[in-house]
Amino acid sequence: MAHLGLIIDMKSMADNKKIDVNVNYMYVDVGGGALWGDVLKHCVSEYGLAPKSWTDYLDLTVGGTLSNAGVSGQAFRFGPQTSSVTELEVVTGNGEKIVCSNSQNSQLFFSVLGGLGQFGIITRARVLLQPAPDMVRWIRVVYSEFNDFTHDAELLITSQETFNYVEGFVFVNSDDLVTGWPSVPLNSNQSFDPTLLPKKIGPVLYYLELVLHYNNHDDPSTLNMMVEKLLGKLKYLEHFRFETNLTYMNFLLRVDHVEEAARGSGIWATPHPWLNMLISKKDIDAFNRIVLQNILKSGVNGPILTYPLLRSKWDNRSSVVLPQDEIFYLVALLRFTHTHPKESEIKQMVAQNQEVVQTCIKNGFDFKLYFPHYESTVEWKRHFGDQWERFVDRKRQFDPKAILAPGQKIFTRNHIL
Ligand SMILES: Cc1cc2nc3c(=O)[nH]c(=O)nc-3n(C[C@H](O)[C@H](O)[C@H](O)COP(=O)(O)OP(=O)(O)OC[C@H]3O[C@@H](n4cnc5c(N)ncnc54)[C@H](O)[C@@H]3O)c2cc1C
């Protein structure tokens, strides 16, 4: 984690628990080490307000996700979490505590957003809020053809009238409990009947996961009409639509149940060699053919996410680097191991991740790693591409002795820039 260095436990900071809502200006000031789940509970239960953009799992710190981007099914509309922040308090590598925003110390503000912890420690963030709905209609619709799946996903993320949340998943065409048909239904009284699938289909299938917000006092028939109107435009497989209703809070905390079950069976605290990538739309068909339907045709023993996002919703002044196309896909291989994994099992997973990355490079795909992990400066330079000089300049300005996050091997400690 930090060889011969220090790990700062953000939970130990006295004002970390601070979650101050400003109702008039619709924002919340939160400590950098606060967990998004706590922000949600406080804002919704006390004020009926909530941040606009989330991650799928909320036991992550505010400072931690803002140092990457923070992405989930709302990002197509509101951008990543970094796009909903208007002010930060940061302790830089120079040891200065600085308040920054779009208009005040803006260089530092944009450096730190998506800055991988390289420029400063986020000790407070001001996050925009909006009214929280009471409930959500949570829907999954299945596809056998990747083209139909991407067509519909892109239609939904570019339409004015659309769902509040759009994500996509890949699953294996088999009865495997974790990666196959049984992983699709949303509750135990629904079942996936594979005999109703078209005859000629590939090794993997896809589903869109969609959510529409509503309030308790809304007329149910109006909600149903809206759902039918939006789904009516889509080309998913007949008989393969699953839906349920949930409180907004329970929907956002949905991964807690996965965590609870995984902790119970001992597979939460085992290694998770995850791979997250952002891939330009122009290469996503080839990626599907070569990687999803081939290298990963047996799944990854955990969820595979793939859904489109819009580049224009990301601020290109932040430190995040993205592929070129306006539409690009997040691809996440969220691997789980067995309870007591052998070293060979983990090595195999890591090797398969490397194979996927190498395949993308070999085929000239336009992609970036999300949560990048590289071993050498050469690889980091390639990752940042034409943003490398800007990243180095930012380091020179805010952490010239390279004391922050040296374990990422972007800069060498004690090397005066
Ligand atoms: C189970 C799980 C599910 C996830 N799901 C999603 C998802 O849906 N969407 C998504 O976008 N991401 C997701 N992530 C990834 C997540 O955004 C990153 O791992 C993020 O770094 C987590 O924050 P943390 O608080 O756990 O950071 P830590 O693991 O504690 O820190 C990671 C690094 O981030 C930097 N950092 C952390 N805190 C600060 C700070 N206050 N100031 C400056 N730098 C800091 C440091 O460099 C640190 O080394 C998930 C991660 C996990 C473990």
GROMACS .gro file of C-alpha atoms and ligand atoms in nm:
model
  470
    1MET     CA    1   0.000   0.000   0.000
    2ALA     CA    2   0.268   0.253   0.092
    3HIS     CA    3   0.608   0.089   0.125
    4LEU     CA    4   0.813   0.282   0.385
    5GLY     CA    5   0.543   0.548   0.374
    6LEU     CA    6   0.232   0.662   0.555
    7ILE     CA    7  -0.129   0.570   0.502
    8ILE     CA    8  -0.369   0.843   0.605
    9ASP     CA    9  -0.684   0.704   0.759
   10MET     CA   10  -0.932   0.971   0.656
   11LYS     CA   11  -1.185   0.840   0.907
   12SER     CA   12  -0.955   0.962   1.184
   13MET     CA   13  -1.003   1.328   1.090
   14ALA     CA   14  -1.213   1.513   1.345
   15ASP     CA   15  -1.444   1.686   1.098
   16ASN     CA   16  -1.475   1.384   0.876
   17LYS     CA   17  -1.825   1.309   1.000
   18LYS     CA   18  -1.933   1.653   0.885
   19ILE     CA   19  -2.222   1.635   0.639
   20ASP     CA   20  -2.367   1.989   0.618
   21VAL     CA   21  -2.660   2.040   0.386
   22ASN     CA   22  -2.739   2.386   0.248
   23VAL     CA   23  -3.103   2.367   0.145
   24ASN     CA   24  -3.117   2.712  -0.015
   25TYR     CA   25  -2.828   2.651  -0.252
   26MET     CA   26  -2.889   2.274  -0.278
   27TYR     CA   27  -2.545   2.146  -0.191
   28VAL     CA   28  -2.381   1.943   0.083
   29ASP     CA   29  -2.037   2.001   0.236
   30VAL     CA   30  -1.881   1.667   0.326
   31GLY     CA   31  -1.553   1.554   0.478
   32GLY     CA   32  -1.317   1.384   0.230
   33GLY     CA   33  -1.329   1.060   0.428
   34ALA     CA   34  -1.709   1.045   0.456
   35LEU     CA   35  -1.870   0.745   0.291
   36TRP     CA   36  -2.116   0.807   0.008
   37GLY     CA   37  -2.363   0.575   0.181
   38ASP     CA   38  -2.365   0.803   0.487
   39VAL     CA   39  -2.406   1.110   0.265
   40LEU     CA   40  -2.706   0.942   0.101
   41LYS     CA   41  -2.872   0.844   0.428
   42HIS     CA   42  -2.823   1.187   0.585
   43CYS     CA   43  -2.933   1.392   0.283
   44VAL     CA   44  -3.238   1.180   0.197
   45SER     CA   45  -3.371   1.111   0.545
   46GLU     CA   46  -3.316   1.462   0.684
   47TYR     CA   47  -3.381   1.679   0.378
   48GLY     CA   48  -3.532   1.467   0.097
   49LEU     CA   49  -3.232   1.567  -0.117
   50ALA     CA   50  -2.957   1.359  -0.280
   51PRO     CA   51  -2.645   1.398  -0.494
   52LYS     CA   52  -2.705   1.352  -0.867
   53SER     CA   53  -2.439   1.101  -0.962
   54TRP     CA   54  -2.333   0.786  -0.779
   55THR     CA   55  -2.111   0.482  -0.783
   56ASP     CA   56  -2.277   0.138  -0.781
   57TYR     CA   57  -2.133   0.061  -0.438
   58LEU     CA   58  -2.148   0.332  -0.170
   59ASP     CA   59  -1.907   0.220   0.102
   60LEU     CA   60  -1.643   0.430  -0.072
   61THR     CA   61  -1.511   0.765   0.047
   62VAL     CA   62  -1.599   1.094  -0.117
   63GLY     CA   63  -1.231   1.184  -0.161
   64GLY     CA   64  -1.154   0.838  -0.302
   65THR     CA   65  -1.410   0.839  -0.582
   66LEU     CA   66  -1.348   1.206  -0.671
   67SER     CA   67  -0.981   1.117  -0.718
   68ASN     CA   68  -1.092   0.881  -0.998
   69ALA     CA   69  -1.427   1.004  -1.140
   70GLY     CA   70  -1.715   0.814  -0.975
   71VAL     CA   71  -1.938   0.645  -1.230
   72SER     CA   72  -2.274   0.468  -1.232
   73GLY     CA   73  -2.597   0.461  -1.433
   74GLN     CA   74  -2.669   0.832  -1.375
   75ALA     CA   75  -2.341   0.948  -1.535
   76PHE     CA   76  -2.481   0.959  -1.891
   77ARG     CA   77  -2.699   1.247  -1.774
   78PHE     CA   78  -2.505   1.425  -1.500
   79GLY     CA   79  -2.150   1.318  -1.580
   80PRO     CA   80  -1.932   1.140  -1.324
   81GLN     CA   81  -1.934   1.251  -0.959
   82THR     CA   82  -1.648   1.487  -1.040
   83SER     CA   83  -1.892   1.686  -1.257
   84SER     CA   84  -2.123   1.761  -0.959
   85VAL     CA   85  -1.859   1.911  -0.731
   86THR     CA   86  -1.835   2.286  -0.703
   87GLU     CA   87  -1.570   2.335  -0.435
   88LEU     CA   88  -1.294   2.138  -0.265
   89GLU     CA   89  -1.066   2.187   0.032
   90VAL     CA   90  -0.734   2.024  -0.042
   91VAL     CA   91  -0.407   1.974   0.146
   92THR     CA   92  -0.145   1.980  -0.128
   93GLY     CA   93   0.188   1.799  -0.142
   94ASN     CA   94   0.339   2.137  -0.054
   95GLY     CA   95   0.157   2.117   0.280
   96GLU     CA   96  -0.083   2.402   0.210
   97LYS     CA   97  -0.453   2.384   0.290
   98ILE     CA   98  -0.633   2.548  -0.002
   99VAL     CA   99  -0.999   2.599  -0.091
  100CYS     CA  100  -1.050   2.572  -0.464
  101SER     CA  101  -1.329   2.579  -0.723
  102ASN     CA  102  -1.397   2.655  -1.087
  103SER     CA  103  -1.326   3.024  -1.015
  104GLN     CA  104  -1.084   3.015  -0.719
  105ASN     CA  105  -0.752   2.831  -0.744
  106SER     CA  106  -0.906   2.654  -1.040
  107GLN     CA  107  -0.579   2.488  -1.144
  108LEU     CA  108  -0.572   2.291  -0.821
  109PHE     CA  109  -0.945   2.217  -0.839
  110PHE     CA  110  -0.926   2.053  -1.181
  111SER     CA  111  -0.593   1.884  -1.105
  112VAL     CA  112  -0.733   1.704  -0.802
  113LEU     CA  113  -1.057   1.587  -0.970
  114GLY     CA  114  -0.960   1.253  -1.121
  115GLY     CA  115  -0.604   1.321  -1.008
  116LEU     CA  116  -0.545   0.976  -0.854
  117GLY     CA  117  -0.443   1.140  -0.525
  118GLN     CA  118  -0.127   1.276  -0.690
  119PHE     CA  119  -0.169   1.646  -0.612
  120GLY     CA  120  -0.335   1.677  -0.275
  121ILE     CA  121  -0.561   1.520  -0.018
  122ILE     CA  122  -0.928   1.612  -0.050
  123THR     CA  123  -1.041   1.704   0.302
  124ARG     CA  124  -1.379   1.852   0.206
  125ALA     CA  125  -1.603   1.853  -0.098
  126ARG     CA  126  -1.910   2.058  -0.190
  127VAL     CA  127  -2.148   1.834  -0.383
  128LEU     CA  128  -2.461   1.952  -0.567
  129LEU     CA  129  -2.797   1.808  -0.460
  130GLN     CA  130  -3.137   1.758  -0.617
  131PRO     CA  131  -3.473   1.646  -0.476
  132ALA     CA  132  -3.467   1.271  -0.408
  133PRO     CA  133  -3.759   1.061  -0.535
  134ASP     CA  134  -3.939   0.823  -0.296
  135MET     CA  135  -3.929   0.518  -0.520
  136VAL     CA  136  -3.781   0.364  -0.833
  137ARG     CA  137  -3.911   0.117  -1.091
  138TRP     CA  138  -3.612  -0.112  -1.152
  139ILE     CA  139  -3.616  -0.297  -1.487
  140ARG     CA  140  -3.395  -0.543  -1.675
  141VAL     CA  141  -3.447  -0.627  -2.044
  142VAL     CA  142  -3.247  -0.897  -2.225
  143TYR     CA  143  -3.080  -0.899  -2.567
  144SER     CA  144  -2.918  -1.175  -2.772
  145GLU     CA  145  -2.773  -0.936  -3.032
  146PHE     CA  146  -2.502  -0.693  -2.926
  147ASN     CA  147  -2.603  -0.447  -3.200
  148ASP     CA  148  -2.957  -0.421  -3.065
  149PHE     CA  149  -2.823  -0.384  -2.711
  150THR     CA  150  -2.586  -0.099  -2.799
  151HIS     CA  151  -2.839   0.066  -3.031
  152ASP     CA  152  -3.095   0.081  -2.750
  153ALA     CA  153  -2.845   0.186  -2.483
  154GLU     CA  154  -2.722   0.471  -2.703
  155LEU     CA  155  -3.077   0.571  -2.789
  156LEU     CA  156  -3.161   0.595  -2.419
  157ILE     CA  157  -2.855   0.797  -2.321
  158THR     CA  158  -2.901   1.048  -2.602
  159SER     CA  159  -3.280   1.098  -2.572
  160GLN     CA  160  -3.430   1.391  -2.385
  161GLU     CA  161  -3.709   1.174  -2.249
  162THR     CA  162  -3.544   0.874  -2.091
  163PHE     CA  163  -3.479   0.671  -1.777
  164ASN     CA  164  -3.299   0.816  -1.473
  165TYR     CA  165  -3.041   0.538  -1.473
  166VAL     CA  166  -2.903   0.328  -1.760
  167GLU     CA  167  -2.647   0.051  -1.722
  168GLY     CA  168  -2.573  -0.265  -1.924
  169PHE     CA  169  -2.443  -0.610  -1.834
  170VAL     CA  170  -2.303  -0.913  -2.013
  171PHE     CA  171  -2.397  -1.261  -1.891
  172VAL     CA  172  -2.314  -1.614  -1.995
  173ASN     CA  173  -2.562  -1.821  -2.193
  174SER     CA  174  -2.571  -2.098  -1.933
  175ASP     CA  175  -2.739  -2.198  -1.608
  176ASP     CA  176  -2.443  -2.080  -1.396
  177LEU     CA  177  -2.584  -1.921  -1.079
  178VAL     CA  178  -2.333  -1.634  -1.069
  179THR     CA  179  -2.269  -1.554  -1.434
  180GLY     CA  180  -2.559  -1.713  -1.626
  181TRP     CA  181  -2.938  -1.692  -1.668
  182PRO     CA  182  -3.021  -1.703  -1.292
  183SER     CA  183  -2.824  -1.380  -1.239
  184VAL     CA  184  -3.076  -1.174  -1.441
  185PRO     CA  185  -3.416  -1.181  -1.258
  186LEU     CA  186  -3.461  -0.912  -0.995
  187ASN     CA  187  -3.633  -1.118  -0.728
  188SER     CA  188  -3.701  -1.476  -0.633
  189ASN     CA  189  -4.053  -1.493  -0.778
  190GLN     CA  190  -3.921  -1.423  -1.128
  191SER     CA  191  -3.749  -1.683  -1.343
  192PHE     CA  192  -3.547  -1.683  -1.662
  193ASP     CA  193  -3.684  -1.941  -1.906
  194PRO     CA  194  -3.403  -2.030  -2.151
  195THR     CA  195  -3.640  -2.235  -2.369
  196LEU     CA  196  -3.788  -1.905  -2.486
  197LEU     CA  197  -3.453  -1.775  -2.616
  198PRO     CA  198  -3.398  -1.760  -2.994
  199LYS     CA  199  -3.239  -2.078  -3.130
  200LYS     CA  200  -2.918  -1.940  -3.274
  201ILE     CA  201  -2.739  -1.733  -3.012
  202GLY     CA  202  -2.382  -1.682  -2.903
  203PRO     CA  203  -2.198  -1.776  -2.582
  204VAL     CA  204  -2.294  -1.451  -2.408
  205LEU     CA  205  -2.613  -1.244  -2.376
  206TYR     CA  206  -2.672  -0.888  -2.260
  207TYR     CA  207  -2.921  -0.693  -2.054
  208LEU     CA  208  -2.995  -0.327  -1.998
  209GLU     CA  209  -3.065  -0.225  -1.641
  210LEU     CA  210  -3.298   0.075  -1.625
  211VAL     CA  211  -3.454   0.281  -1.352
  212LEU     CA  212  -3.735   0.533  -1.349
  213HIS     CA  213  -3.785   0.754  -1.043
  214TYR     CA  214  -4.129   0.826  -0.899
  215ASN     CA  215  -4.296   0.956  -0.584
  216ASN     CA  216  -4.551   0.791  -0.357
  217HIS     CA  217  -4.823   1.037  -0.456
  218ASP     CA  218  -4.771   0.982  -0.832
  219ASP     CA  219  -5.057   0.819  -1.021
  220PRO     CA  220  -4.953   0.453  -1.086
  221SER     CA  221  -5.114   0.450  -1.430
  222THR     CA  222  -4.909   0.754  -1.538
  223LEU     CA  223  -4.593   0.580  -1.421
  224ASN     CA  224  -4.688   0.261  -1.606
  225MET     CA  225  -4.763   0.456  -1.923
  226MET     CA  226  -4.425   0.628  -1.905
  227VAL     CA  227  -4.246   0.294  -1.856
  228GLU     CA  228  -4.430   0.140  -2.153
  229LYS     CA  229  -4.358   0.446  -2.368
  230LEU     CA  230  -3.985   0.429  -2.296
  231LEU     CA  231  -3.961   0.050  -2.328
  232GLY     CA  232  -4.175   0.060  -2.641
  233LYS     CA  233  -3.883   0.208  -2.835
  234LEU     CA  234  -3.651  -0.082  -2.748
  235LYS     CA  235  -3.573  -0.408  -2.930
  236TYR     CA  236  -3.518  -0.644  -2.636
  237LEU     CA  237  -3.627  -1.010  -2.646
  238GLU     CA  238  -3.994  -1.075  -2.584
  239HIS     CA  239  -4.056  -1.264  -2.254
  240PHE     CA  240  -3.731  -1.132  -2.108
  241ARG     CA  241  -3.833  -0.827  -1.910
  242PHE     CA  242  -3.796  -0.826  -1.532
  243GLU     CA  243  -3.905  -0.547  -1.302
  244THR     CA  244  -3.967  -0.452  -0.943
  245ASN     CA  245  -4.031  -0.146  -0.726
  246LEU     CA  246  -3.796  -0.032  -0.455
  247THR     CA  247  -3.736   0.272  -0.239
  248TYR     CA  248  -3.479   0.508  -0.389
  249MET     CA  249  -3.249   0.452  -0.092
  250ASN     CA  250  -3.268   0.072  -0.117
  251PHE     CA  251  -3.195   0.089  -0.487
  252LEU     CA  252  -2.882   0.298  -0.430
  253LEU     CA  253  -2.777   0.061  -0.150
  254ARG     CA  254  -2.848  -0.249  -0.364
  255VAL     CA  255  -2.487  -0.372  -0.361
  256ASP     CA  256  -2.500  -0.396   0.021
  257HIS     CA  257  -2.690  -0.724  -0.018
  258VAL     CA  258  -2.420  -0.858  -0.249
  259GLU     CA  259  -2.158  -0.754   0.005
  260GLU     CA  260  -2.345  -0.917   0.292
  261ALA     CA  261  -2.379  -1.246   0.104
  262ALA     CA  262  -2.016  -1.235  -0.012
  263ARG     CA  263  -1.892  -1.162   0.340
  264GLY     CA  264  -2.104  -1.452   0.466
  265SER     CA  265  -1.950  -1.695   0.220
  266GLY     CA  266  -1.599  -1.555   0.264
  267ILE     CA  267  -1.548  -1.422  -0.087
  268TRP     CA  268  -1.558  -1.048  -0.010
  269ALA     CA  269  -1.216  -1.025   0.153
  270THR     CA  270  -1.035  -1.238  -0.105
  271PRO     CA  271  -0.839  -1.071  -0.388
  272HIS     CA  272  -1.044  -0.914  -0.667
  273PRO     CA  273  -0.834  -0.859  -0.977
  274TRP     CA  274  -1.080  -0.621  -1.142
  275LEU     CA  275  -1.029  -0.458  -1.477
  276ASN     CA  276  -1.213  -0.138  -1.569
  277MET     CA  277  -1.181   0.020  -1.909
  278LEU     CA  278  -1.330   0.303  -2.113
  279ILE     CA  279  -1.357   0.216  -2.485
  280SER     CA  280  -1.456   0.437  -2.780
  281LYS     CA  281  -1.786   0.352  -2.950
  282LYS     CA  282  -1.605   0.291  -3.279
  283ASP     CA  283  -1.429  -0.012  -3.128
  284ILE     CA  284  -1.702  -0.158  -2.910
  285ASP     CA  285  -1.837  -0.404  -3.173
  286ALA     CA  286  -1.491  -0.547  -3.232
  287PHE     CA  287  -1.433  -0.557  -2.855
  288ASN     CA  288  -1.753  -0.757  -2.818
  289ARG     CA  289  -1.650  -1.006  -3.088
  290ILE     CA  290  -1.290  -1.051  -2.983
  291VAL     CA  291  -1.306  -1.007  -2.605
  292LEU     CA  292  -1.660  -1.057  -2.470
  293GLN     CA  293  -1.769  -1.340  -2.703
  294ASN     CA  294  -1.432  -1.504  -2.713
  295ILE     CA  295  -1.175  -1.442  -2.438
  296LEU     CA  296  -1.447  -1.391  -2.175
  297LYS     CA  297  -1.710  -1.629  -2.312
  298SER     CA  298  -1.716  -1.822  -1.982
  299GLY     CA  299  -1.759  -1.504  -1.776
  300VAL     CA  300  -1.540  -1.371  -1.495
  301ASN     CA  301  -1.714  -1.531  -1.195
  302GLY     CA  302  -1.873  -1.195  -1.118
  303PRO     CA  303  -2.057  -0.916  -1.299
  304ILE     CA  304  -1.942  -0.782  -1.637
  305LEU     CA  305  -2.072  -0.431  -1.691
  306THR     CA  306  -2.078  -0.249  -2.021
  307TYR     CA  307  -2.271   0.070  -2.089
  308PRO     CA  308  -2.226   0.391  -2.286
  309LEU     CA  309  -2.137   0.735  -2.149
  310LEU     CA  310  -2.114   1.080  -2.307
  311ARG     CA  311  -1.779   1.256  -2.320
  312SER     CA  312  -1.942   1.600  -2.322
  313LYS     CA  313  -2.066   1.539  -1.964
  314TRP     CA  314  -1.704   1.516  -1.841
  315ASP     CA  315  -1.502   1.830  -1.780
  316ASN     CA  316  -1.184   1.800  -1.986
  317ARG     CA  317  -1.004   2.032  -1.745
  318SER     CA  318  -1.006   1.754  -1.480
  319SER     CA  319  -0.714   1.507  -1.467
  320VAL     CA  320  -0.919   1.212  -1.601
  321VAL     CA  321  -0.818   1.091  -1.946
  322LEU     CA  322  -1.085   0.954  -2.180
  323PRO     CA  323  -1.105   0.786  -2.520
  324GLN     CA  324  -1.178   1.013  -2.819
  325ASP     CA  325  -1.537   0.936  -2.924
  326GLU     CA  326  -1.827   1.139  -2.784
  327ILE     CA  327  -1.987   0.805  -2.691
  328PHE     CA  328  -1.759   0.563  -2.510
  329TYR     CA  329  -1.832   0.246  -2.312
  330LEU     CA  330  -1.740   0.160  -1.958
  331VAL     CA  331  -1.640  -0.207  -1.940
  332ALA     CA  332  -1.593  -0.350  -1.591
  333LEU     CA  333  -1.481  -0.707  -1.520
  334LEU     CA  334  -1.574  -0.749  -1.153
  335ARG     CA  335  -1.409  -1.080  -1.076
  336PHE     CA  336  -1.467  -1.288  -0.764
  337THR     CA  337  -1.252  -1.581  -0.655
  338HIS     CA  338  -1.345  -1.895  -0.461
  339THR     CA  339  -1.343  -1.887  -0.079
  340HIS     CA  340  -0.980  -1.994  -0.038
  341PRO     CA  341  -0.833  -1.910  -0.375
  342LYS     CA  342  -0.508  -2.073  -0.480
  343GLU     CA  343  -0.239  -1.839  -0.601
  344SER     CA  344  -0.274  -1.999  -0.944
  345GLU     CA  345  -0.642  -1.896  -0.964
  346ILE     CA  346  -0.555  -1.531  -0.899
  347LYS     CA  347  -0.263  -1.541  -1.139
  348GLN     CA  348  -0.494  -1.676  -1.408
  349MET     CA  349  -0.734  -1.388  -1.356
  350VAL     CA  350  -0.456  -1.131  -1.369
  351ALA     CA  351  -0.319  -1.298  -1.683
  352GLN     CA  352  -0.661  -1.282  -1.848
  353ASN     CA  353  -0.687  -0.911  -1.764
  354GLN     CA  354  -0.348  -0.859  -1.926
  355GLU     CA  355  -0.461  -1.057  -2.229
  356VAL     CA  356  -0.764  -0.828  -2.263
  357VAL     CA  357  -0.551  -0.514  -2.239
  358GLN     CA  358  -0.291  -0.650  -2.483
  359THR     CA  359  -0.567  -0.749  -2.726
  360CYS     CA  360  -0.699  -0.393  -2.717
  361ILE     CA  361  -0.352  -0.254  -2.783
  362LYS     CA  362  -0.283  -0.505  -3.062
  363ASN     CA  363  -0.611  -0.422  -3.235
  364GLY     CA  364  -0.548  -0.050  -3.204
  365PHE     CA  365  -0.861   0.009  -2.996
  366ASP     CA  366  -0.907   0.360  -2.859
  367PHE     CA  367  -0.932   0.288  -2.486
  368LYS     CA  368  -0.818   0.404  -2.141
  369LEU     CA  369  -0.799   0.211  -1.818
  370TYR     CA  370  -1.032   0.342  -1.547
  371PHE     CA  371  -0.848   0.296  -1.211
  372PRO     CA  372  -0.526   0.258  -1.411
  373HIS     CA  373  -0.248   0.042  -1.276
  374TYR     CA  374   0.087   0.050  -1.454
  375GLU     CA  375   0.438  -0.050  -1.360
  376SER     CA  376   0.646   0.201  -1.557
  377THR     CA  377   0.656   0.566  -1.660
  378VAL     CA  378   0.648   0.461  -2.025
  379GLU     CA  379   0.309   0.298  -1.971
  380TRP     CA  380   0.181   0.598  -1.775
  381LYS     CA  381   0.293   0.828  -2.055
  382ARG     CA  382   0.097   0.618  -2.301
  383HIS     CA  383  -0.204   0.625  -2.068
  384PHE     CA  384  -0.206   1.004  -2.044
  385GLY     CA  385  -0.115   1.056  -2.411
  386ASP     CA  386  -0.125   1.425  -2.498
  387GLN     CA  387  -0.230   1.504  -2.138
  388TRP     CA  388   0.099   1.374  -1.995
  389GLU     CA  389   0.275   1.712  -1.992
  390ARG     CA  390  -0.023   1.871  -1.819
  391PHE     CA  391  -0.021   1.597  -1.554
  392VAL     CA  392   0.355   1.646  -1.495
  393ASP     CA  393   0.309   2.024  -1.472
  394ARG     CA  394   0.038   1.977  -1.214
  395LYS     CA  395   0.264   1.748  -1.012
  396ARG     CA  396   0.546   2.001  -1.033
  397GLN     CA  397   0.317   2.269  -0.900
  398PHE     CA  398   0.133   2.089  -0.620
  399ASP     CA  399   0.359   1.800  -0.511
  400PRO     CA  400   0.709   1.872  -0.643
  401LYS     CA  401   0.878   1.625  -0.409
  402ALA     CA  402   0.643   1.351  -0.523
  403ILE     CA  403   0.546   1.253  -0.171
  404LEU     CA  404   0.182   1.168  -0.250
  405ALA     CA  405   0.071   0.824  -0.371
  406PRO     CA  406   0.418   0.706  -0.482
  407GLY     CA  407   0.294   0.345  -0.499
  408GLN     CA  408   0.123   0.414  -0.829
  409LYS     CA  409   0.469   0.442  -0.986
  410ILE     CA  410   0.378   0.749  -1.189
  411PHE     CA  411   0.650   0.962  -1.030
  412THR     CA  412   0.956   0.862  -0.832
  413ARG     CA  413   0.971   0.969  -0.470
  414ASN     CA  414   1.239   1.228  -0.381
  415HIS     CA  415   1.284   1.303  -0.746
  416ILE     CA  416   1.259   1.681  -0.753
  417LEU     CA  417   1.054   1.769  -1.058
  418LIG     C1  418  -1.655  -0.279  -0.409
  418LIG     C2  419  -1.618  -0.161  -0.493
  418LIG     C3  420  -1.709  -0.111  -0.586
  418LIG     C4  421  -1.678   0.000  -0.664
  418LIG     N1  422  -1.770   0.050  -0.752
  418LIG     C5  423  -1.741   0.160  -0.824
  418LIG     C6  424  -1.837   0.217  -0.913
  418LIG     O1  425  -1.949   0.170  -0.926
  418LIG     N2  426  -1.802   0.328  -0.982
  418LIG     C7  427  -1.680   0.387  -0.968
  418LIG     O2  428  -1.656   0.490  -1.031
  418LIG     N3  429  -1.588   0.335  -0.886
  418LIG     C8  430  -1.614   0.222  -0.816
  418LIG     N4  431  -1.519   0.167  -0.734
  418LIG     C9  432  -1.384   0.220  -0.735
  418LIG    C10  433  -1.364   0.340  -0.644
  418LIG     O3  434  -1.412   0.458  -0.705
  418LIG    C11  435  -1.214   0.358  -0.615
  418LIG     O4  436  -1.162   0.237  -0.566
  418LIG    C12  437  -1.193   0.469  -0.513
  418LIG     O5  438  -1.055   0.494  -0.499
  418LIG    C13  439  -1.248   0.424  -0.382
  418LIG     O6  440  -1.233   0.515  -0.283
  418LIG     P1  441  -1.176   0.466  -0.141
  418LIG     O7  442  -1.235   0.556  -0.045
  418LIG     O8  443  -1.204   0.322  -0.118
  418LIG     O9  444  -1.025   0.490  -0.173
  418LIG     P2  445  -0.898   0.416  -0.115
  418LIG    O10  446  -0.891   0.277  -0.167
  418LIG    O11  447  -0.893   0.438   0.031
  418LIG    O12  448  -0.788   0.504  -0.186
  418LIG    C14  449  -0.747   0.479  -0.315
  418LIG    C15  450  -0.656   0.592  -0.359
  418LIG    O13  451  -0.736   0.706  -0.390
  418LIG    C16  452  -0.670   0.824  -0.349
  418LIG     N5  453  -0.750   0.888  -0.244
  418LIG    C17  454  -0.835   0.829  -0.155
  418LIG     N6  455  -0.890   0.923  -0.076
  418LIG    C18  456  -0.839   1.042  -0.115
  418LIG    C19  457  -0.856   1.178  -0.072
  418LIG     N7  458  -0.938   1.211   0.027
  418LIG     N8  459  -0.788   1.273  -0.135
  418LIG    C20  460  -0.703   1.243  -0.237
  418LIG     N9  461  -0.682   1.118  -0.280
  418LIG    C21  462  -0.750   1.019  -0.222
  418LIG    C22  463  -0.534   0.783  -0.296
  418LIG    O14  464  -0.441   0.787  -0.402
  418LIG    C23  465  -0.556   0.640  -0.254
  418LIG    O15  466  -0.438   0.565  -0.257
  418LIG    C24  467  -1.549   0.057  -0.654
  418LIG    C25  468  -1.456   0.006  -0.563
  418LIG    C26  469  -1.490  -0.102  -0.483
  418LIG    C27  470  -1.389  -0.154  -0.386
   0.00000   0.00000   0.00000
